[in-house]
Short mmCIF file of C-alpha atoms and ligand atoms in Angstrom, two decimals:
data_model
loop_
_atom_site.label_atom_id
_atom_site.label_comp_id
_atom_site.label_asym_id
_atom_site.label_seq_id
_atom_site.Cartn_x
_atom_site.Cartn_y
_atom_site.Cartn_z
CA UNK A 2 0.00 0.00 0.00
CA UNK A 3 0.87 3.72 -0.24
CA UNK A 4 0.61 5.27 3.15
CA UNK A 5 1.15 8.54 4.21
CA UNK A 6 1.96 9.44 8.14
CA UNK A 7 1.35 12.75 9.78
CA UNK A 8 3.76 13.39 12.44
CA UNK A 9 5.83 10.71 11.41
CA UNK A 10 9.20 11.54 13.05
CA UNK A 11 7.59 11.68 16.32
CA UNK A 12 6.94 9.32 19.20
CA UNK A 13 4.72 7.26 18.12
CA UNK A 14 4.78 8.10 14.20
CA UNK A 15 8.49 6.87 13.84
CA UNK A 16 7.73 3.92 15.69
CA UNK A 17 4.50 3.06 13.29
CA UNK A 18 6.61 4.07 10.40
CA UNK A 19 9.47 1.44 10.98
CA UNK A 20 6.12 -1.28 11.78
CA UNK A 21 4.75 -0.35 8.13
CA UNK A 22 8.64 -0.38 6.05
CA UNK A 23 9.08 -4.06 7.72
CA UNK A 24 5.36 -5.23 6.38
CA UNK A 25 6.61 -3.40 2.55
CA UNK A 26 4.01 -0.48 2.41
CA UNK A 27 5.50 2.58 0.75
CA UNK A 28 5.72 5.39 3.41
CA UNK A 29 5.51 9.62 3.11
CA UNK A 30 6.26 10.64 6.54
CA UNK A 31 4.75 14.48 6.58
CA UNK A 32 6.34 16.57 9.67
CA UNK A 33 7.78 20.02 10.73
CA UNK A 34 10.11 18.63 13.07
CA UNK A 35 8.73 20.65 15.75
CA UNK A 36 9.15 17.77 18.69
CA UNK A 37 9.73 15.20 16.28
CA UNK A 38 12.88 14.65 14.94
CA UNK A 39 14.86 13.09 12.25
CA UNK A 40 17.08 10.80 14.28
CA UNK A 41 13.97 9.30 14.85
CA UNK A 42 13.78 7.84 11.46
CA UNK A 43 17.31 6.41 11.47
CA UNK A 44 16.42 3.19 11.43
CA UNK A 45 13.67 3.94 8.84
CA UNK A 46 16.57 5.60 6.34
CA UNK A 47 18.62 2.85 6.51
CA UNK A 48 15.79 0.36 5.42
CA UNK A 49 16.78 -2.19 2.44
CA UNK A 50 13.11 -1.02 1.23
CA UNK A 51 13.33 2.63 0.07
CA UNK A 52 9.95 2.91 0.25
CA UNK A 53 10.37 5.76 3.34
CA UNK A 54 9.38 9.36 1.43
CA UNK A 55 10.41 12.46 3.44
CA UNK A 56 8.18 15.79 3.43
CA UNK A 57 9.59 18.38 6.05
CA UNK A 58 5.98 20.42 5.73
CA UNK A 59 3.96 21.79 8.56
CA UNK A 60 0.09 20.23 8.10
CA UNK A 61 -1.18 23.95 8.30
CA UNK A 62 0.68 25.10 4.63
CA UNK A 63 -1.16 25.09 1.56
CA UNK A 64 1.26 22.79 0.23
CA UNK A 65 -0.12 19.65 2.50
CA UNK A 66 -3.11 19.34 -0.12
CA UNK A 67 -0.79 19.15 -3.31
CA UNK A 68 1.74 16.71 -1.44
CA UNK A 69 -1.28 14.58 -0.59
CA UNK A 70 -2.57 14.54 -4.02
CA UNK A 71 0.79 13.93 -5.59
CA UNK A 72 1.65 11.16 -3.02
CA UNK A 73 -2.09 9.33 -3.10
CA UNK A 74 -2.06 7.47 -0.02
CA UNK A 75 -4.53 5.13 0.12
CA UNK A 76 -4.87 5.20 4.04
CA UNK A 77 -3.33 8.79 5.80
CA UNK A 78 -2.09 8.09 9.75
CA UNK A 79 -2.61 11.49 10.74
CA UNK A 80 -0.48 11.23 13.66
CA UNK A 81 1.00 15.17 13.64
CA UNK A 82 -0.42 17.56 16.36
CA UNK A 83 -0.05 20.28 19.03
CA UNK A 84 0.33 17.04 21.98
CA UNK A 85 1.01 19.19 25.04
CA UNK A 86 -1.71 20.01 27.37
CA UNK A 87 0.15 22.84 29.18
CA UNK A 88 0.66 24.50 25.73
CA UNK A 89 -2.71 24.15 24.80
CA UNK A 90 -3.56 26.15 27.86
CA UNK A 91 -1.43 28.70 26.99
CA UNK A 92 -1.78 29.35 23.57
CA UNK A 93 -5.32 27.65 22.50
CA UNK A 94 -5.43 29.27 19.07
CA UNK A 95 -2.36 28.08 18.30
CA UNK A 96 -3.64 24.34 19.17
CA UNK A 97 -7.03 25.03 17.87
CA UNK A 98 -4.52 26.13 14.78
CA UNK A 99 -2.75 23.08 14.20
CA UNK A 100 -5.15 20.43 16.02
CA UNK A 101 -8.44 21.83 14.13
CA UNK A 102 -6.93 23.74 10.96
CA UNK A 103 -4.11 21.52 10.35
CA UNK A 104 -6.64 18.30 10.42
CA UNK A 105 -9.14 19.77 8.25
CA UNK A 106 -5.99 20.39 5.51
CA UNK A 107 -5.38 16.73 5.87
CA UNK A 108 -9.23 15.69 5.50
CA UNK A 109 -9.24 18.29 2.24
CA UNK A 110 -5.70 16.55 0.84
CA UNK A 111 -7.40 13.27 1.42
CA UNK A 112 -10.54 13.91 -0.51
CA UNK A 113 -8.81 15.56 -3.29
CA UNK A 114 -6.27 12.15 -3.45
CA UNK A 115 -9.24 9.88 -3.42
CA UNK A 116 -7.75 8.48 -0.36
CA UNK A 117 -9.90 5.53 1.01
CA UNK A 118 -9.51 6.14 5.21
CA UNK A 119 -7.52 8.08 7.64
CA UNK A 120 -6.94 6.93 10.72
CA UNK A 121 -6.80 9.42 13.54
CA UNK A 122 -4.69 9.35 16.97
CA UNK A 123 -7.34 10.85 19.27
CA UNK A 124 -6.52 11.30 23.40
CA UNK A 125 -8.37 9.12 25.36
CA UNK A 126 -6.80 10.86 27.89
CA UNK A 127 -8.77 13.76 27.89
CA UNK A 128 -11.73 13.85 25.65
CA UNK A 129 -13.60 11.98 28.41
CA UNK A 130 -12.91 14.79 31.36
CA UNK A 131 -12.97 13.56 34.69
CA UNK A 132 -15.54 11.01 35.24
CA UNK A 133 -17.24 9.16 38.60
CA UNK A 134 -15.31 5.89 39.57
CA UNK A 135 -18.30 3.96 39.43
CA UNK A 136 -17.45 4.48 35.28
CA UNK A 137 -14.77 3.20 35.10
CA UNK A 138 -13.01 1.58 33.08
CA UNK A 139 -14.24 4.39 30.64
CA UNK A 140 -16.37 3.50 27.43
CA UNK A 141 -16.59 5.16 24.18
CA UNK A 142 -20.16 5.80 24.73
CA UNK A 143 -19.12 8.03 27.78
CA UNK A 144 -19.65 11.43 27.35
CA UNK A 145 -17.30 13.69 25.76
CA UNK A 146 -16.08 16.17 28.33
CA UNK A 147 -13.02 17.35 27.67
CA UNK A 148 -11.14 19.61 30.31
CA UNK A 149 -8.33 21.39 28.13
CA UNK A 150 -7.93 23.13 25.15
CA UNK A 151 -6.43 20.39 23.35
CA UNK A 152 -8.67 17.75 24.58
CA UNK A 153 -11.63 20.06 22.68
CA UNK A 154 -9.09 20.19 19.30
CA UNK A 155 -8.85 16.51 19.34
CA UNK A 156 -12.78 16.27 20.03
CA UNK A 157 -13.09 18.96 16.87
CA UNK A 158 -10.98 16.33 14.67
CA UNK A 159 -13.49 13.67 15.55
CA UNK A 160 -16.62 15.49 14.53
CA UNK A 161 -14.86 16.52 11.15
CA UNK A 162 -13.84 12.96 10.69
CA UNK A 163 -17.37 11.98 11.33
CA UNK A 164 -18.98 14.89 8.78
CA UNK A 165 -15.92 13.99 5.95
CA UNK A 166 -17.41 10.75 6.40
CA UNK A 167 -21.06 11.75 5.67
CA UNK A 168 -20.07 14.15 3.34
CA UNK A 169 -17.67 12.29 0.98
CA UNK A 170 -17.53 8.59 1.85
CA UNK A 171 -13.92 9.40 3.51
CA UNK A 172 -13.87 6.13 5.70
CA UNK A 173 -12.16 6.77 9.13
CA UNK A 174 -10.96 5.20 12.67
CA UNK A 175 -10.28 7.28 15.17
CA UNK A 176 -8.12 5.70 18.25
CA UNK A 177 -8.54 7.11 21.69
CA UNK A 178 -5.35 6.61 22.83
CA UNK A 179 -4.38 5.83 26.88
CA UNK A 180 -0.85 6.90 28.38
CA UNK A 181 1.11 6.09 25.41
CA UNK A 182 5.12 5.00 26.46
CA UNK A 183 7.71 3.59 24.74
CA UNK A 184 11.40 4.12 23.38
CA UNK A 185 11.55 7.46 21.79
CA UNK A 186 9.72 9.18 24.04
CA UNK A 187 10.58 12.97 24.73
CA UNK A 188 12.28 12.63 28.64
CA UNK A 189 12.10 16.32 29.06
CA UNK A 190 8.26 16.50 27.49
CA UNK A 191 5.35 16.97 30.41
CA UNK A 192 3.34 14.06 29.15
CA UNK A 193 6.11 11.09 28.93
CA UNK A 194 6.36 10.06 32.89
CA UNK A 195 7.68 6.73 32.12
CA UNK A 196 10.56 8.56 30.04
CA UNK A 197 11.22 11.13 32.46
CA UNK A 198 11.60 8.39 35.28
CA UNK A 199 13.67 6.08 33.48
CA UNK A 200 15.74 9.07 32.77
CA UNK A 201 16.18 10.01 36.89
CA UNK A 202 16.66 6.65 37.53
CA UNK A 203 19.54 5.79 35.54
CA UNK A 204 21.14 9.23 36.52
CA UNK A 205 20.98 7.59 40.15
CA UNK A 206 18.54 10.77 41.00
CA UNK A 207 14.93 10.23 42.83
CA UNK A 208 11.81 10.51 40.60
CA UNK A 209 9.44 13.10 41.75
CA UNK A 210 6.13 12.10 42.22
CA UNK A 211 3.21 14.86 42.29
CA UNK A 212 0.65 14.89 44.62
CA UNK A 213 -0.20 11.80 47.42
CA UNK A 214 1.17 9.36 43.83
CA UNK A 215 -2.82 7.74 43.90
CA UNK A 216 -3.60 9.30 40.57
CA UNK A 217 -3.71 6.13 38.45
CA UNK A 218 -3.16 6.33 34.65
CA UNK A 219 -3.44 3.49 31.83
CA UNK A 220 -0.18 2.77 30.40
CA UNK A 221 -0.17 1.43 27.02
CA UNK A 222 3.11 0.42 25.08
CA UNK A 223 3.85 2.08 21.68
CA UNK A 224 4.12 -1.49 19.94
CA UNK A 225 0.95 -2.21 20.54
CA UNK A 226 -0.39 1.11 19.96
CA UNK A 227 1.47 0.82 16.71
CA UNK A 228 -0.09 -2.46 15.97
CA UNK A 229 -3.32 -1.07 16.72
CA UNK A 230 -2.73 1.78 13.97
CA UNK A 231 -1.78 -1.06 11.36
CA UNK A 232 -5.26 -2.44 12.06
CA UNK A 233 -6.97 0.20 12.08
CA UNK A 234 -6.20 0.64 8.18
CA UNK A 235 -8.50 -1.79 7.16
CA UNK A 236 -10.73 -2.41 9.75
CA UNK A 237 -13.18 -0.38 12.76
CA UNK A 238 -14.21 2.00 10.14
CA UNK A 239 -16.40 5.08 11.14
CA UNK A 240 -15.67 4.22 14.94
CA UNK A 241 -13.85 5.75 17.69
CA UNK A 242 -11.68 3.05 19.60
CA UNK A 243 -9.82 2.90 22.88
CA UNK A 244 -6.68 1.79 23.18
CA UNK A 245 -5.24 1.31 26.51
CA UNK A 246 -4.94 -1.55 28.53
CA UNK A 247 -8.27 -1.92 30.81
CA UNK A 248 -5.32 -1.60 33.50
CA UNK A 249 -5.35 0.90 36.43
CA UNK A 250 -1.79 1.71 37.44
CA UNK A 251 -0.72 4.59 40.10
CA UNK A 252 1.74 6.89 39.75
CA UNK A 253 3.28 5.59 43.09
CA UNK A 254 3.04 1.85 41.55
CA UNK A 255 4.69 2.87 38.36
CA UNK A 256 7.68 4.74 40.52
CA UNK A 257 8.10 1.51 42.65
CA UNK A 258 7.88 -1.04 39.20
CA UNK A 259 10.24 1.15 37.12
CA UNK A 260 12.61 1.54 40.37
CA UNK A 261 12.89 -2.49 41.02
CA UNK A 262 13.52 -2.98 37.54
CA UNK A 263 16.06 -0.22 37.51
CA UNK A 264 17.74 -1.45 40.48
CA UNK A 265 17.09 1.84 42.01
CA UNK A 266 18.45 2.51 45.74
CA UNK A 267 17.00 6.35 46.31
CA UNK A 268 13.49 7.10 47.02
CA UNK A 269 10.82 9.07 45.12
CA UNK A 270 10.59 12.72 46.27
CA UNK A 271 7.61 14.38 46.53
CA UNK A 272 6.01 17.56 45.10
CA UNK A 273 3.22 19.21 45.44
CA UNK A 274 -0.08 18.12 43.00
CA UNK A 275 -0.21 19.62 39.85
CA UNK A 276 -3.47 22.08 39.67
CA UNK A 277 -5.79 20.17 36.82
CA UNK A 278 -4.54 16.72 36.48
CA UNK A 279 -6.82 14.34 36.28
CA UNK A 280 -7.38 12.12 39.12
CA UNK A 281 -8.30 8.87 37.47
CA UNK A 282 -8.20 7.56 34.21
CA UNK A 283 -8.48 4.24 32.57
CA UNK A 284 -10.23 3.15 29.74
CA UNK A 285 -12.04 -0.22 28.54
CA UNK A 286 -9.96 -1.78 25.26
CA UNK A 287 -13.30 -4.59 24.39
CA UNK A 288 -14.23 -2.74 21.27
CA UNK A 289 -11.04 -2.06 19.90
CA UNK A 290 -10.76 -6.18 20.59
CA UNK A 291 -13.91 -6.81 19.02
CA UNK A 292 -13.81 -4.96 15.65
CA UNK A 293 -9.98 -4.55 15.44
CA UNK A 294 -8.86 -8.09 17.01
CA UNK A 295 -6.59 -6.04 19.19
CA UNK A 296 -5.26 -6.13 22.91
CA UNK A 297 -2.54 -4.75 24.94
CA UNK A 298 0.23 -7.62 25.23
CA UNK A 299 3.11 -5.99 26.66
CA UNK A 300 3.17 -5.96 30.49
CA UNK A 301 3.79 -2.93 32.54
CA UNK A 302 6.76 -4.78 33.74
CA UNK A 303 8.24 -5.78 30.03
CA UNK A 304 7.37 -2.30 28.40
CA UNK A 305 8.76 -0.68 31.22
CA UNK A 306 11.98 -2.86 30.99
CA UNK A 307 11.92 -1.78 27.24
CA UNK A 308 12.71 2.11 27.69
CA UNK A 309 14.86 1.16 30.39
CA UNK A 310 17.05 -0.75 28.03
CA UNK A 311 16.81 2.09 25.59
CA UNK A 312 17.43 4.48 27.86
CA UNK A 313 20.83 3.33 28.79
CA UNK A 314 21.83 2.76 25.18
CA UNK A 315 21.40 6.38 24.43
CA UNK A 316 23.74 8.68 24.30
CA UNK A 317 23.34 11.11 27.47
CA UNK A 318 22.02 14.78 27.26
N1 NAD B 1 1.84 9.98 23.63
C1 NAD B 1 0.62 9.80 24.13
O1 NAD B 1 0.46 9.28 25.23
C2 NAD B 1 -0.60 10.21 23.34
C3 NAD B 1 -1.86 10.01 23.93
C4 NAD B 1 -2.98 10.37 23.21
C5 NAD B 1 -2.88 10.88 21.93
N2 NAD B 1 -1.64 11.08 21.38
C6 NAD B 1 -1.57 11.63 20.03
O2 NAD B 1 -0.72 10.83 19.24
C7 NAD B 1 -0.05 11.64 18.28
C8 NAD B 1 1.44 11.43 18.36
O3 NAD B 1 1.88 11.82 19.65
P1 NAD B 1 3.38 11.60 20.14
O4 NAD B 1 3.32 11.26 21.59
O5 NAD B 1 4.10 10.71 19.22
O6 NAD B 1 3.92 13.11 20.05
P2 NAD B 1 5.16 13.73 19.28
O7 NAD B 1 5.23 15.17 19.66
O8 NAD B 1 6.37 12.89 19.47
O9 NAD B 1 4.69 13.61 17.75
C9 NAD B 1 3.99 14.60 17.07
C10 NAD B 1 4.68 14.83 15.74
O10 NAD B 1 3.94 15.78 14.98
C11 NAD B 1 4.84 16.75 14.45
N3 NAD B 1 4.10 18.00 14.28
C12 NAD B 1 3.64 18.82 15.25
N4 NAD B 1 3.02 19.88 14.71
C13 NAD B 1 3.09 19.72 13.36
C14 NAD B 1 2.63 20.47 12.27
N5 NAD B 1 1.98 21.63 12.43
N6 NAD B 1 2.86 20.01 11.01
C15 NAD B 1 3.54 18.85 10.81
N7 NAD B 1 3.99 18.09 11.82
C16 NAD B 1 3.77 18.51 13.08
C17 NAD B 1 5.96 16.85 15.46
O11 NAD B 1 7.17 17.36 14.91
C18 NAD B 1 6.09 15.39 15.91
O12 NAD B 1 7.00 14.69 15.09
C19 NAD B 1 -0.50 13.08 18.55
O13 NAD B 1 -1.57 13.36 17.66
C20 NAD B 1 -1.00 13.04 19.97
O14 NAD B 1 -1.98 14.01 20.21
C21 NAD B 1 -0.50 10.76 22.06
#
């Protein structure tokens, strides 16, 4: 197939990038390089395939449509977004900018390519707000209540993706996506805790924990989030899916997991909470595993052991 990822030298992109090389699908990575970056694609570049296409191109330009329509991907990963909640807060119109604008230049690209689906990396993180405990784990029929500017943009992208697919038979999938970790992840972004710890750790230095460390989050590895996206190409179409793990985990539990498996000696410190974090969040994977066959497989422990490993191999900041 001819794909086309959004945001594909980020996080998650370059990780679903290198999944779709190894299964022989020609790849056009689109990106700014804005928190991506290229060293993310090394592996990628240096593929037997040649089949990995790089646009440096910010979703927003006018170019994005004529890219799109020159490249005619048959399935767009639109992956590329404004990610940080604190910066959404700060500057909504520039998230609005690139999380509304910039998705509706993809959706346009897409219907002018005669593109048959996009799939969409949505935040199941926030577009469900704080909910009663009795809900959870949370369902997609849960109300929308998103508590931050970017939870709202990434709510937007949904309803377009919804009215693209009324409007012009654009097929879609949007994945709600849990606490996504994984090698690659930004250590010195706000939203990457596993990254950040495994960073303190291996300097030997405590991990600070926010607040009494009982807010839980879902932690979801980026290989199966990645192998969610591959499924997603072909099948869950017009839905909205969550991916996470079903799996409550603390903040307090993570700390003491990543610190056994990092052989850790020094003890968490502790900070005050953070004004607006969500207490609780977890969300219920069954219909991502009925209509895409998927399910978290990685254990907290594994995944965790994963960025460890990668951790030490890089080089240090
Ligand atoms: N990491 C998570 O836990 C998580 C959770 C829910 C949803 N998501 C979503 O998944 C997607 C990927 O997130 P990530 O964690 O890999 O973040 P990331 O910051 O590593 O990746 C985003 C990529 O988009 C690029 N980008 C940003 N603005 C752009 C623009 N205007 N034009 C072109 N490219 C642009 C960046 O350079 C980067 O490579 C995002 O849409 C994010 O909202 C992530």
């Amino acid at each position: 197939m001819q794909v086309m990822v959004t945001g594909g030298a980020g996080f998650i992109g370059s990780n679903l990038v290198d999944r779709l090389l190894a299964e022989g699908h020609s790849v056009a990575v689109v990106d700014d390089l804005s928190s991506g970056s290229l060293a993310n694609l090394a592996d990628a570049r240096a593929s037997s395939s040649h089949a990995l296409a790089f646009h440096q191109l910010d979703v927003r330009s006018d170019e994005l449509v004529e890219v799109i329509g020159r490249r005619r991907p048959e399935v767009v990963f639109h992956l590329a977004a404004q990610a940080d909640v604190r910066v959404s807060v700060e500057r909504p119109v520039f998230d609005a900018d690139v999380n509304i604008l910039g998705t509706l230049r993809v959706l346009e690209g897409a219907r002018a390519a005669g593109t048959a689906r996009v799939v969409f990396a949505a935040s199941g993180g926030t577009l469900y707000g704080e909910s009663d405990p009795a809900e959870l784990p949370l369902k997609e029929s849960h109300p929308h209540r998103p508590l931050s500017p970017y939870g709202v943009s990434k709510m937007a992208a949904i309803d377009y993706l919804v009215a693209y697919r009324e409007l012009h038979a654009l097929e879609f999938c949007a994945l709600a996506l849990a606490n996504v970790y994984g090698p690659r992840q930004d250590p010195h972004g706000e939203a990457g805790v596993v990254a950040i710890f495994a960073d303190r750790l291996l300097r030997g230095e405590p991990v600070t924990i926010f607040g009494d460390g009982e807010q839980t989050r879902d932690f979801v590895y980026v290989d199966d989030v990645v192998d969610a996206f591959v499924r997603a190409a072909t099948r869950g179409g017009g839905l909205v899916l969550n991916i996470g793990t079903g799996l409550e985990v603390s903040v307090s539990d993570l700390a003491r997991v990543m610190g056994e498996r990092a052989g850790a000696t020094v003890a968490p410190a502790h900070a005050p909470a953070r004004p607006g974090e969500l207490r609780r969040n977890v969300l219920d994977p069954e219909r991502a595993g009925i209509h895409l066959g998927w399910q978290a497989w990685t254990t907290l422990g594994d995944g965790v052991g994963a960025v460890l490993d990668h951790t030490r191999r890089r080089p240090a900041t």
